[in-house]
Short mmCIF file of C-alpha atoms in Angstrom, two decimals:
data_model
loop_
_atom_site.label_atom_id
_atom_site.label_comp_id
_atom_site.label_asym_id
_atom_site.label_seq_id
_atom_site.Cartn_x
_atom_site.Cartn_y
_atom_site.Cartn_z
CA UNK U 56 0.01 0.00 -0.01
CA UNK U 57 1.49 3.36 -1.05
CA UNK U 58 -1.15 5.97 -0.25
CA UNK U 59 -4.66 6.14 1.22
CA UNK U 60 -6.85 8.88 -0.23
CA UNK U 61 -10.42 9.84 0.58
CA UNK U 62 -11.83 8.01 -2.41
CA UNK U 63 -8.93 5.93 -3.70
CA UNK U 64 -6.15 3.62 -2.63
CA UNK U 65 -2.66 3.52 -4.28
CA UNK U 66 -0.85 0.24 -4.35
CA UNK U 67 2.07 -1.41 -6.16
CA UNK U 68 1.13 -4.58 -7.90
CA UNK U 69 1.16 -6.03 -11.43
CA UNK U 70 -1.89 -5.50 -13.58
CA UNK U 71 -2.77 -6.22 -17.21
CA UNK U 72 -5.09 -4.47 -19.63
CA UNK U 73 -8.65 -5.32 -18.75
CA UNK U 74 -8.00 -5.39 -14.98
CA UNK U 75 -10.39 -2.50 -14.25
CA UNK U 76 -13.07 -3.66 -11.86
CA UNK U 77 -10.94 -6.39 -10.39
CA UNK U 78 -11.02 -6.73 -6.55
CA UNK U 79 -8.09 -5.50 -4.43
CA UNK U 80 -7.60 -7.54 -1.29
CA UNK U 81 -5.85 -6.83 2.00
CA UNK U 82 -3.82 -9.37 3.83
CA UNK U 83 -6.95 -10.75 5.47
CA UNK U 84 -8.53 -11.35 2.02
CA UNK U 85 -11.13 -8.64 2.48
CA UNK U 86 -12.01 -6.61 -0.62
CA UNK U 87 -10.95 -3.08 0.01
CA UNK U 88 -11.01 -1.55 -3.48
CA UNK U 89 -11.88 -2.07 -7.09
CA UNK U 90 -9.00 -1.46 -9.48
CA UNK U 91 -9.66 1.18 -12.07
CA UNK U 92 -6.43 2.73 -13.37
CA UNK U 93 -2.70 3.15 -13.17
CA UNK U 94 -1.07 6.30 -11.70
CA UNK U 95 1.53 8.00 -13.87
CA UNK U 96 4.35 10.18 -12.63
CA UNK U 97 3.80 13.86 -13.52
CA UNK U 98 5.79 16.99 -13.61
CA UNK U 99 4.88 20.24 -11.88
CA UNK U 100 2.63 21.20 -14.76
CA UNK U 101 0.65 17.89 -14.58
CA UNK U 102 2.19 16.45 -17.72
CA UNK U 103 2.72 12.67 -17.77
CA UNK U 104 6.42 11.63 -17.68
CA UNK U 105 8.06 8.85 -19.62
CA UNK U 106 10.38 6.18 -18.13
CA UNK U 107 13.36 8.31 -19.17
CA UNK U 108 12.01 11.50 -17.54
CA UNK U 109 10.61 13.23 -20.67
CA UNK U 110 7.17 14.70 -21.15
CA UNK U 111 5.03 11.95 -22.57
CA UNK U 112 3.15 12.49 -25.89
CA UNK U 113 0.19 10.48 -26.97
CA UNK U 114 1.94 9.08 -30.06
CA UNK U 115 4.55 7.44 -27.77
CA UNK U 116 1.99 4.84 -26.54
CA UNK U 117 1.14 4.00 -22.93
CA UNK U 118 4.06 1.60 -22.65
CA UNK U 119 6.40 4.63 -22.44
CA UNK U 120 4.63 6.16 -19.42
CA UNK U 121 6.35 5.80 -16.04
CA UNK U 122 3.72 4.25 -13.87
CA UNK U 123 4.28 4.81 -10.17
CA UNK U 124 1.26 3.03 -8.72
CA UNK U 125 -2.11 1.41 -9.39
CA UNK U 126 -5.24 2.99 -8.15
CA UNK U 127 -8.46 1.49 -6.92
CA UNK U 128 -11.79 2.98 -5.78
CA UNK U 129 -12.22 2.30 -2.07
CA UNK U 130 -15.04 -0.10 -1.29
CA UNK U 131 -15.98 1.92 1.79
CA UNK U 132 -16.68 4.94 -0.48
CA UNK U 133 -18.61 2.88 -2.95
CA UNK U 134 -20.87 1.58 -0.17
CA UNK U 135 -21.22 5.04 1.28
CA UNK U 136 -22.16 6.53 -2.08
CA UNK U 137 -24.73 3.80 -2.71
CA UNK U 138 -26.25 4.26 0.78
CA UNK U 139 -26.43 8.01 0.34
CA UNK U 140 -27.61 8.16 -3.26
CA UNK U 141 -30.05 5.28 -3.36
CA UNK U 142 -31.07 4.40 0.22
CA UNK U 143 -34.39 2.91 -0.83
CA UNK U 144 -33.47 1.21 -4.12
CA UNK U 145 -34.31 -2.52 -3.79
CA UNK U 146 -31.18 -3.67 -5.58
CA UNK U 147 -28.93 -1.53 -3.33
CA UNK U 148 -30.76 -2.81 -0.25
CA UNK U 149 -30.19 -6.34 -1.36
CA UNK U 150 -26.47 -5.81 -1.82
CA UNK U 151 -25.88 -3.78 1.30
CA UNK U 152 -28.13 -5.57 3.75
CA UNK U 153 -28.26 -9.16 2.55
CA UNK U 154 -26.20 -10.70 5.27
CA UNK U 155 -28.64 -13.50 5.80
CA UNK U 156 -26.97 -16.88 6.30
CA UNK U 157 -27.95 -20.15 4.72
CA UNK U 158 -29.70 -21.33 7.86
CA UNK U 159 -31.87 -18.20 7.93
CA UNK U 160 -33.52 -19.34 4.67
CA UNK U 161 -36.45 -21.65 5.35
CA UNK U 162 -35.93 -23.69 2.20
CA UNK U 163 -32.17 -24.07 2.65
CA UNK U 164 -30.80 -27.55 2.51
CA UNK U 165 -27.50 -28.80 3.90
CA UNK U 166 -24.70 -28.76 1.42
CA UNK U 167 -23.51 -32.26 0.64
CA UNK U 168 -19.79 -32.58 0.47
CA UNK U 169 -18.17 -35.62 -1.16
CA UNK U 170 -15.50 -37.37 0.99
CA UNK U 171 -12.02 -36.79 -0.02
CA UNK U 172 -9.12 -39.14 0.65
CA UNK U 173 -6.23 -37.03 1.88
CA UNK U 174 -4.24 -40.03 3.07
CA UNK U 175 -4.65 -43.28 4.94
CA UNK U 176 -5.15 -41.41 8.27
CA UNK U 177 -8.26 -39.55 7.11
CA UNK U 178 -11.61 -41.21 7.80
CA UNK U 179 -14.99 -39.78 6.86
CA UNK U 180 -18.03 -41.23 8.54
CA UNK U 181 -21.34 -40.26 6.94
CA UNK U 182 -24.70 -41.45 8.32
CA UNK U 183 -27.71 -41.67 6.15
CA UNK U 184 -29.47 -38.72 7.81
CA UNK U 185 -27.72 -35.50 6.80
CA UNK U 186 -30.05 -33.11 8.57
CA UNK U 187 -28.06 -31.13 11.20
CA UNK U 188 -29.44 -30.77 14.74
CA UNK U 189 -28.78 -27.28 15.96
CA UNK U 190 -29.19 -26.17 19.61
CA UNK U 191 -29.13 -22.38 19.88
CA UNK U 192 -29.33 -22.28 23.68
CA UNK U 193 -26.34 -20.36 24.91
CA UNK U 194 -24.47 -21.15 28.16
CA UNK U 195 -21.38 -19.27 29.17
CA UNK U 196 -21.22 -17.71 25.68
CA UNK U 197 -21.04 -21.14 24.02
CA UNK U 198 -23.40 -22.25 21.22
CA UNK U 199 -23.88 -26.01 20.78
CA UNK U 200 -24.22 -27.30 17.20
CA UNK U 201 -24.61 -31.02 16.56
CA UNK U 202 -24.21 -32.28 13.05
CA UNK U 203 -24.02 -35.86 11.78
CA UNK U 204 -20.91 -35.55 9.61
CA UNK U 205 -17.65 -36.11 11.51
CA UNK U 206 -14.18 -36.00 10.04
CA UNK U 207 -11.32 -37.54 12.02
CA UNK U 208 -7.75 -36.66 11.12
CA UNK U 209 -4.70 -38.31 12.56
CA UNK U 210 -1.68 -36.02 12.77
CA UNK U 211 1.74 -37.70 12.70
CA UNK U 212 2.31 -40.80 14.72
CA UNK U 213 0.86 -39.41 17.90
CA UNK U 214 -2.56 -40.15 19.42
CA UNK U 215 -3.85 -36.56 19.15
CA UNK U 216 -7.08 -36.33 17.15
CA UNK U 217 -8.68 -33.27 15.65
CA UNK U 218 -12.39 -33.57 15.14
CA UNK U 219 -14.26 -31.03 12.95
CA UNK U 220 -17.81 -30.88 11.83
CA UNK U 221 -19.03 -29.63 8.47
CA UNK U 222 -22.48 -27.92 8.56
CA UNK U 223 -24.26 -25.05 7.02
CA UNK U 224 -23.86 -21.60 8.59
CA UNK U 225 -26.32 -21.16 11.41
CA UNK U 226 -28.19 -18.25 12.96
CA UNK U 227 -26.51 -16.67 15.92
CA UNK U 228 -28.41 -16.82 19.31
CA UNK U 229 -30.21 -13.81 20.52
CA UNK U 230 -27.42 -12.93 22.80
CA UNK U 231 -25.25 -12.21 19.72
CA UNK U 232 -27.37 -9.94 17.55
CA UNK U 233 -26.40 -9.11 14.00
CA UNK U 234 -25.86 -5.51 12.85
CA UNK U 235 -28.91 -5.60 10.63
CA UNK U 236 -31.23 -2.84 9.67
CA UNK U 237 -34.73 -3.03 11.04
CA UNK U 238 -37.86 -1.85 9.25
CA UNK U 239 -39.41 1.52 10.08
CA UNK U 240 -42.31 0.89 12.43
CA UNK U 241 -44.35 3.90 13.62
CA UNK U 242 -46.00 3.50 17.00
CA UNK U 243 -49.71 4.15 16.28
CA UNK U 244 -50.40 5.24 19.85
CA UNK U 245 -49.75 8.96 19.67
CA UNK U 246 -50.98 9.53 23.17
CA UNK U 247 -47.68 8.31 24.66
CA UNK U 248 -45.53 10.96 22.90
CA UNK U 249 -44.16 13.35 25.50
CA UNK U 250 -42.24 15.53 23.10
CA UNK U 251 -39.51 18.10 23.81
CA UNK U 252 -38.67 18.58 27.49
CA UNK U 253 -37.91 22.20 28.45
CA UNK U 254 -36.22 20.98 31.69
CA UNK U 255 -33.96 18.46 29.92
CA UNK U 256 -30.85 20.50 30.64
CA UNK U 257 -32.03 21.54 34.07
CA UNK U 258 -34.76 23.50 35.84
CA UNK U 259 -35.02 27.16 36.81
CA UNK U 260 -32.43 29.22 35.08
CA UNK U 261 -31.30 26.21 33.05
CA UNK U 262 -34.76 25.51 31.65
CA UNK U 263 -35.04 26.11 27.82
CA UNK U 264 -38.61 26.66 26.63
CA UNK U 265 -39.70 26.35 23.03
CA UNK U 266 -39.35 29.33 20.74
CA UNK U 267 -42.48 31.50 20.64
CA UNK U 268 -44.42 32.19 17.43
CA UNK U 269 -45.70 35.66 16.74
CA UNK U 270 -49.53 36.08 16.66
CA UNK U 271 -49.43 36.20 12.90
CA UNK U 272 -47.39 32.93 12.75
CA UNK U 273 -49.79 31.21 15.07
CA UNK U 274 -52.60 31.88 12.59
CA UNK U 275 -50.57 29.99 10.01
CA UNK U 276 -49.71 27.06 12.32
CA UNK U 277 -51.27 23.66 11.80
CA UNK U 278 -53.48 22.60 14.71
CA UNK U 279 -52.81 19.34 16.48
CA UNK U 280 -56.29 17.78 16.58
CA UNK U 281 -55.31 15.51 19.46
CA UNK U 282 -54.64 18.42 21.78
CA UNK U 283 -57.08 21.01 23.20
CA UNK U 284 -56.41 24.43 24.65
CA UNK U 285 -53.37 26.68 24.43
CA UNK U 286 -50.36 25.77 22.39
CA UNK U 287 -52.40 23.23 20.43
CA UNK U 288 -50.09 23.80 17.46
CA UNK U 289 -47.18 21.89 19.18
CA UNK U 290 -46.95 18.27 17.84
CA UNK U 291 -45.04 15.99 20.31
CA UNK U 292 -43.01 12.93 19.37
CA UNK U 293 -40.59 10.76 21.27
CA UNK U 294 -37.87 13.11 22.51
CA UNK U 295 -38.77 15.92 20.06
CA UNK U 296 -41.59 18.28 19.08
CA UNK U 297 -42.54 20.04 15.81
CA UNK U 298 -44.56 23.18 14.95
CA UNK U 299 -45.92 23.17 11.35
CA UNK U 300 -46.60 25.99 8.97
CA UNK U 301 -49.79 24.80 7.28
CA UNK U 302 -49.48 27.28 4.40
CA UNK U 303 -45.94 26.26 3.45
CA UNK U 304 -46.65 22.61 4.50
CA UNK U 305 -43.31 22.49 6.26
CA UNK U 306 -42.17 22.92 9.83
CA UNK U 307 -41.73 26.33 11.41
CA UNK U 308 -39.22 24.55 13.58
CA UNK U 309 -38.28 21.33 15.35
CA UNK U 310 -37.01 20.91 18.83
CA UNK U 311 -35.14 17.78 20.07
CA UNK U 312 -33.44 16.71 23.30
CA UNK U 313 -30.24 14.68 22.74
CA UNK U 314 -28.61 12.56 25.39
CA UNK U 315 -25.14 11.42 24.34
CA UNK U 316 -24.72 9.13 27.31
CA UNK U 317 -27.44 6.65 26.47
CA UNK U 318 -27.72 6.95 22.69
CA UNK U 319 -27.94 4.10 20.29
CA UNK U 320 -26.64 3.75 16.72
CA UNK U 321 -29.84 2.33 15.03
CA UNK U 322 -28.93 1.04 11.60
CA UNK U 323 -30.84 2.79 8.80
CA UNK U 324 -33.36 0.69 7.00
CA UNK U 325 -35.21 1.64 3.76
CA UNK U 326 -36.97 4.91 4.35
CA UNK U 327 -40.72 4.72 4.93
CA UNK U 328 -42.22 8.16 5.44
CA UNK U 329 -45.79 8.57 6.75
CA UNK U 330 -48.22 11.39 7.26
CA UNK U 331 -48.98 12.46 10.78
CA UNK U 332 -52.74 11.83 11.41
CA UNK U 333 -52.90 14.56 14.05
CA UNK U 334 -52.90 17.33 11.48
CA UNK U 335 -54.52 17.53 8.07
CA UNK U 336 -52.74 15.75 5.20
CA UNK U 337 -52.92 18.77 3.02
CA UNK U 338 -50.84 20.64 5.63
CA UNK U 339 -47.88 18.29 5.03
CA UNK U 340 -45.68 18.13 2.04
CA UNK U 341 -45.80 14.53 0.94
CA UNK U 342 -44.35 12.04 -1.50
CA UNK U 343 -45.43 13.90 -4.62
CA UNK U 344 -42.90 16.65 -3.93
CA UNK U 345 -39.94 14.26 -4.15
CA UNK U 346 -40.82 12.14 -7.23
CA UNK U 347 -38.62 12.35 -10.36
CA UNK U 348 -36.29 15.16 -9.29
CA UNK U 349 -33.00 15.60 -7.38
CA UNK U 350 -34.86 16.56 -4.14
CA UNK U 351 -34.26 14.47 -1.07
CA UNK U 352 -36.45 13.96 1.98
CA UNK U 353 -34.21 15.90 4.41
CA UNK U 354 -34.59 15.19 8.10
CA UNK U 355 -34.93 18.37 10.24
CA UNK U 356 -34.54 16.37 13.45
CA UNK U 357 -31.60 14.10 12.52
CA UNK U 358 -32.62 10.41 12.56
CA UNK U 359 -30.26 9.47 15.38
CA UNK U 360 -30.68 12.61 17.56
CA UNK U 361 -33.69 11.28 19.58
CA UNK U 362 -32.49 7.63 19.40
CA UNK U 363 -31.61 7.33 23.08
CA UNK U 364 -33.10 5.91 26.16
CA UNK U 365 -32.69 3.21 28.84
CA UNK U 366 -33.19 0.45 26.27
CA UNK U 367 -32.61 -0.05 22.53
CA UNK U 368 -36.36 -0.54 22.03
CA UNK U 369 -37.06 3.01 23.26
CA UNK U 370 -34.32 4.44 21.00
CA UNK U 371 -35.74 2.52 18.05
CA UNK U 372 -39.17 3.98 18.49
CA UNK U 373 -37.78 7.55 18.70
CA UNK U 374 -35.65 6.85 15.63
CA UNK U 375 -38.65 5.75 13.65
CA UNK U 376 -40.66 8.85 14.75
CA UNK U 377 -38.31 11.02 12.66
CA UNK U 378 -39.88 9.51 9.51
CA UNK U 379 -43.01 11.61 9.72
CA UNK U 380 -43.54 13.98 6.83
CA UNK U 381 -43.83 16.77 9.43
CA UNK U 382 -40.07 16.32 10.05
CA UNK U 383 -39.28 16.25 6.38
CA UNK U 384 -38.12 19.07 4.17
CA UNK U 385 -37.08 19.22 0.51
CA UNK U 386 -33.38 19.52 0.20
CA UNK U 387 -31.26 19.13 -2.92
CA UNK U 388 -29.56 15.70 -2.93
CA UNK U 389 -26.00 17.18 -3.02
CA UNK U 390 -26.89 19.37 -0.04
CA UNK U 391 -28.47 16.57 1.97
CA UNK U 392 -26.04 13.76 1.25
CA UNK U 393 -22.58 15.41 1.20
CA UNK U 394 -20.78 15.39 4.52
CA UNK U 395 -20.41 18.96 5.70
CA UNK U 396 -19.85 20.77 8.94
CA UNK U 397 -23.60 21.29 9.07
CA UNK U 398 -24.28 17.50 9.16
CA UNK U 399 -22.05 16.92 12.21
CA UNK U 400 -22.59 20.00 14.32
CA UNK U 401 -24.49 18.24 17.08
CA UNK U 402 -21.97 15.43 17.26
CA UNK U 403 -19.01 17.79 17.43
CA UNK U 404 -20.54 19.91 20.19
CA UNK U 405 -21.53 16.85 22.23
CA UNK U 406 -18.02 15.31 21.98
CA UNK U 407 -15.81 18.37 22.21
CA UNK U 408 -17.70 21.07 24.17
CA UNK U 409 -17.80 21.27 27.91
CA UNK U 410 -21.50 20.12 27.87
CA UNK U 411 -22.85 18.86 31.15
CA UNK U 412 -23.92 15.19 31.13
CA UNK U 413 -23.31 15.05 27.31
CA UNK U 414 -26.77 16.60 26.84
CA UNK U 415 -27.83 19.28 24.35
CA UNK U 416 -31.08 20.65 22.93
CA UNK U 417 -31.34 21.55 19.29
CA UNK U 418 -33.80 23.76 17.38
CA UNK U 419 -33.88 23.46 13.58
CA UNK U 420 -35.92 24.88 10.76
CA UNK U 421 -36.05 26.53 7.33
CA UNK U 422 -35.99 30.21 6.58
CA UNK U 423 -39.28 31.08 4.83
CA UNK U 424 -39.03 33.90 2.23
CA UNK U 425 -41.71 35.21 -0.07
CA UNK U 426 -39.47 34.75 -3.06
CA UNK U 427 -38.57 31.11 -2.36
CA UNK U 428 -38.80 29.25 -5.68
CA UNK U 429 -42.03 27.29 -6.32
CA UNK U 430 -41.93 23.69 -7.43
CA UNK U 431 -44.70 21.10 -7.59
CA UNK U 432 -47.02 23.24 -5.57
CA UNK U 433 -44.65 24.06 -2.78
CA UNK U 434 -42.05 26.78 -2.17
CA UNK U 435 -38.59 25.41 -1.55
CA UNK U 436 -36.61 26.96 1.32
CA UNK U 437 -33.12 28.08 0.31
CA UNK U 438 -31.72 28.38 3.83
CA UNK U 439 -31.88 26.38 7.04
CA UNK U 440 -30.87 27.27 10.61
CA UNK U 441 -29.97 25.58 13.90
CA UNK U 442 -29.78 26.80 17.46
CA UNK U 443 -27.83 24.48 19.75
CA UNK U 444 -28.15 24.83 23.55
CA UNK U 445 -26.14 23.20 26.31
CA UNK U 446 -25.11 23.79 29.91
CA UNK U 447 -21.51 24.93 30.26
CA UNK U 448 -20.30 22.63 32.96
CA UNK U 449 -17.49 24.96 34.02
CA UNK U 450 -19.59 28.01 34.46
CA UNK U 451 -22.94 26.34 35.35
CA UNK U 452 -24.93 28.37 32.84
CA UNK U 453 -26.56 27.97 29.44
CA UNK U 454 -24.65 28.46 26.22
CA UNK U 455 -26.54 28.95 22.93
CA UNK U 456 -24.99 29.08 19.46
CA UNK U 457 -26.76 29.55 16.12
CA UNK U 458 -25.93 28.46 12.56
CA UNK U 459 -27.17 29.13 9.09
CA UNK U 460 -26.74 27.00 5.95
CA UNK U 461 -27.67 28.02 2.34
CA UNK U 462 -28.45 25.87 -0.65
CA UNK U 463 -29.61 28.81 -2.73
CA UNK U 464 -27.20 28.06 -5.61
CA UNK U 465 -28.44 24.49 -5.75
CA UNK U 466 -32.04 25.45 -6.45
CA UNK U 467 -31.52 27.82 -9.38
CA UNK U 468 -32.54 25.12 -11.81
CA UNK U 469 -33.63 21.73 -10.64
CA UNK U 470 -33.05 20.17 -14.08
CA UNK U 471 -29.33 21.03 -14.16
CA UNK U 472 -26.48 18.85 -12.92
CA UNK U 473 -25.16 20.18 -9.61
CA UNK U 474 -21.75 20.00 -8.11
CA UNK U 475 -20.70 19.35 -4.49
CA UNK U 476 -19.73 22.19 -2.28
CA UNK U 477 -22.27 24.72 -3.55
CA UNK U 478 -23.36 25.65 -0.08
CA UNK U 479 -21.73 27.08 3.09
CA UNK U 480 -22.30 26.89 6.83
CA UNK U 481 -22.17 30.10 8.88
CA UNK U 482 -22.21 30.78 12.62
CA UNK U 483 -24.55 33.62 13.30
CA UNK U 484 -26.17 35.18 16.38
CA UNK U 485 -29.42 33.96 17.88
CA UNK U 486 -30.72 37.41 17.18
CA UNK U 487 -30.05 36.84 13.51
CA UNK U 488 -32.10 33.71 13.46
CA UNK U 489 -34.92 35.65 15.19
CA UNK U 490 -34.83 38.34 12.53
CA UNK U 491 -34.87 35.75 9.72
CA UNK U 492 -37.67 33.55 11.07
CA UNK U 493 -39.90 35.78 13.28
CA UNK U 494 -39.42 33.37 16.20
CA UNK U 495 -38.65 34.53 19.74
CA UNK U 496 -35.93 32.49 21.56
CA UNK U 497 -36.37 34.49 24.80
CA UNK U 498 -33.42 34.39 27.21
CA UNK U 499 -31.21 32.42 24.76
CA UNK U 500 -30.03 35.68 23.19
CA UNK U 501 -28.18 36.54 26.42
CA UNK U 502 -26.25 33.25 26.39
CA UNK U 503 -25.05 33.58 22.86
CA UNK U 504 -21.24 34.19 22.59
CA UNK U 505 -21.87 36.04 19.35
CA UNK U 506 -24.74 38.07 20.73
CA UNK U 507 -22.63 41.05 21.72
CA UNK U 508 -20.35 40.86 18.61
CA UNK U 509 -22.67 42.48 16.06
CA UNK U 510 -19.80 43.32 13.62
CA UNK U 511 -18.94 39.60 13.55
CA UNK U 512 -22.54 38.27 13.62
CA UNK U 513 -22.03 36.22 10.49
CA UNK U 514 -18.87 34.02 10.26
CA UNK U 515 -18.28 31.27 7.73
CA UNK U 516 -17.43 27.89 9.30
CA UNK U 517 -14.63 26.16 7.34
CA UNK U 518 -14.03 23.58 10.07
CA UNK U 519 -15.23 22.75 13.55
CA UNK U 520 -12.32 24.60 15.05
CA UNK U 521 -13.82 27.81 13.84
CA UNK U 522 -16.80 27.46 16.16
CA UNK U 523 -17.21 29.91 19.01
CA UNK U 524 -19.11 27.90 21.69
CA UNK U 525 -18.87 30.06 24.81
#
């Protein structure tokens, strides 16, 4: 191995014409790349060099090029690209998630292997009944498997015997679960959703209430039919809440509590988005918006943010709750799938900030503008925002930071081919988010490290080290 790049591996090995697409193995015989080209030596101007150090010309033929390495596309990047670009495609799902063993298949039959005479010391005993008997009960971490085919091998002149059994692969016991995606399953009992907890970070001065809508915004908010009285526009889910703009059919904002201490990494299964029956269907942008175009169903509350709890089952239910169309917003596929500082803000703050108990609360939403482009009966937001709140453990006070991301250049023409990197993340003041959205974040403005730096209220974030958290 000569070099490891983000998308490619460089290695030194012999190849022949027609090797493109061939597997590249590591020393454990795992496929780590697919070969696709040779790597020529170049001069400072990018010209190919020949074996005698001259600038290569096309008429010289490829045999004259000085090849310094071979290059293969990393399998990890191929898998990631498939998962990001086609998460619901049945063929992709079959390739990426088909780790079912032979014994998992109801019609599977044991594989009959013909006895082989290695030498006079090898004896193969085969009874008539070839059906294996499998006992999946575990005791002390041991799984017992009984099969009727036994091979006895005598090694050397000693009396030591090695016995090995040949049988189909079997299902692991429940104590050893596979890392397999589970189907999205929405809990139909909406009465048990408690939603966002304002006292999640602490009570009193550490309490963080939901942002307040203006009277005009309340008129445009979708009404939760399952709730009576004041604030009946708040829609609770497991560990998060949403307030919908019924005219734009998208969320005014989402609010989620994240507990990094008891979080679970629920493997993503094929997406299955559903309408929330607690508000009118016409108040939610549904499947028709995303068909036959480069728009993705973007999560406002990230799928894994509410996936925490005292058990994996609780985390799974919260994970699945994020697949309501109320939590969905149209985002260009480049914007939604490319890894940016925006995608990992919550994780970075949880892992690197002085956040008490590894807990944060996050508010997210679109910026609604009158001139947002209209497409398939809906106006597409060009900007999105986040406000991240935590308790600074050292100073025992709240800290609130705000961020803005724009995909404006991606939405100029949905029929064009778009390039990566056509969007930027900015750290802004909480006041700036209030002015853009009409929301009132109350006391959070006073805990914003950028709140008193008006001249620096907008700062581009090139990397996480640029963040001002306190």
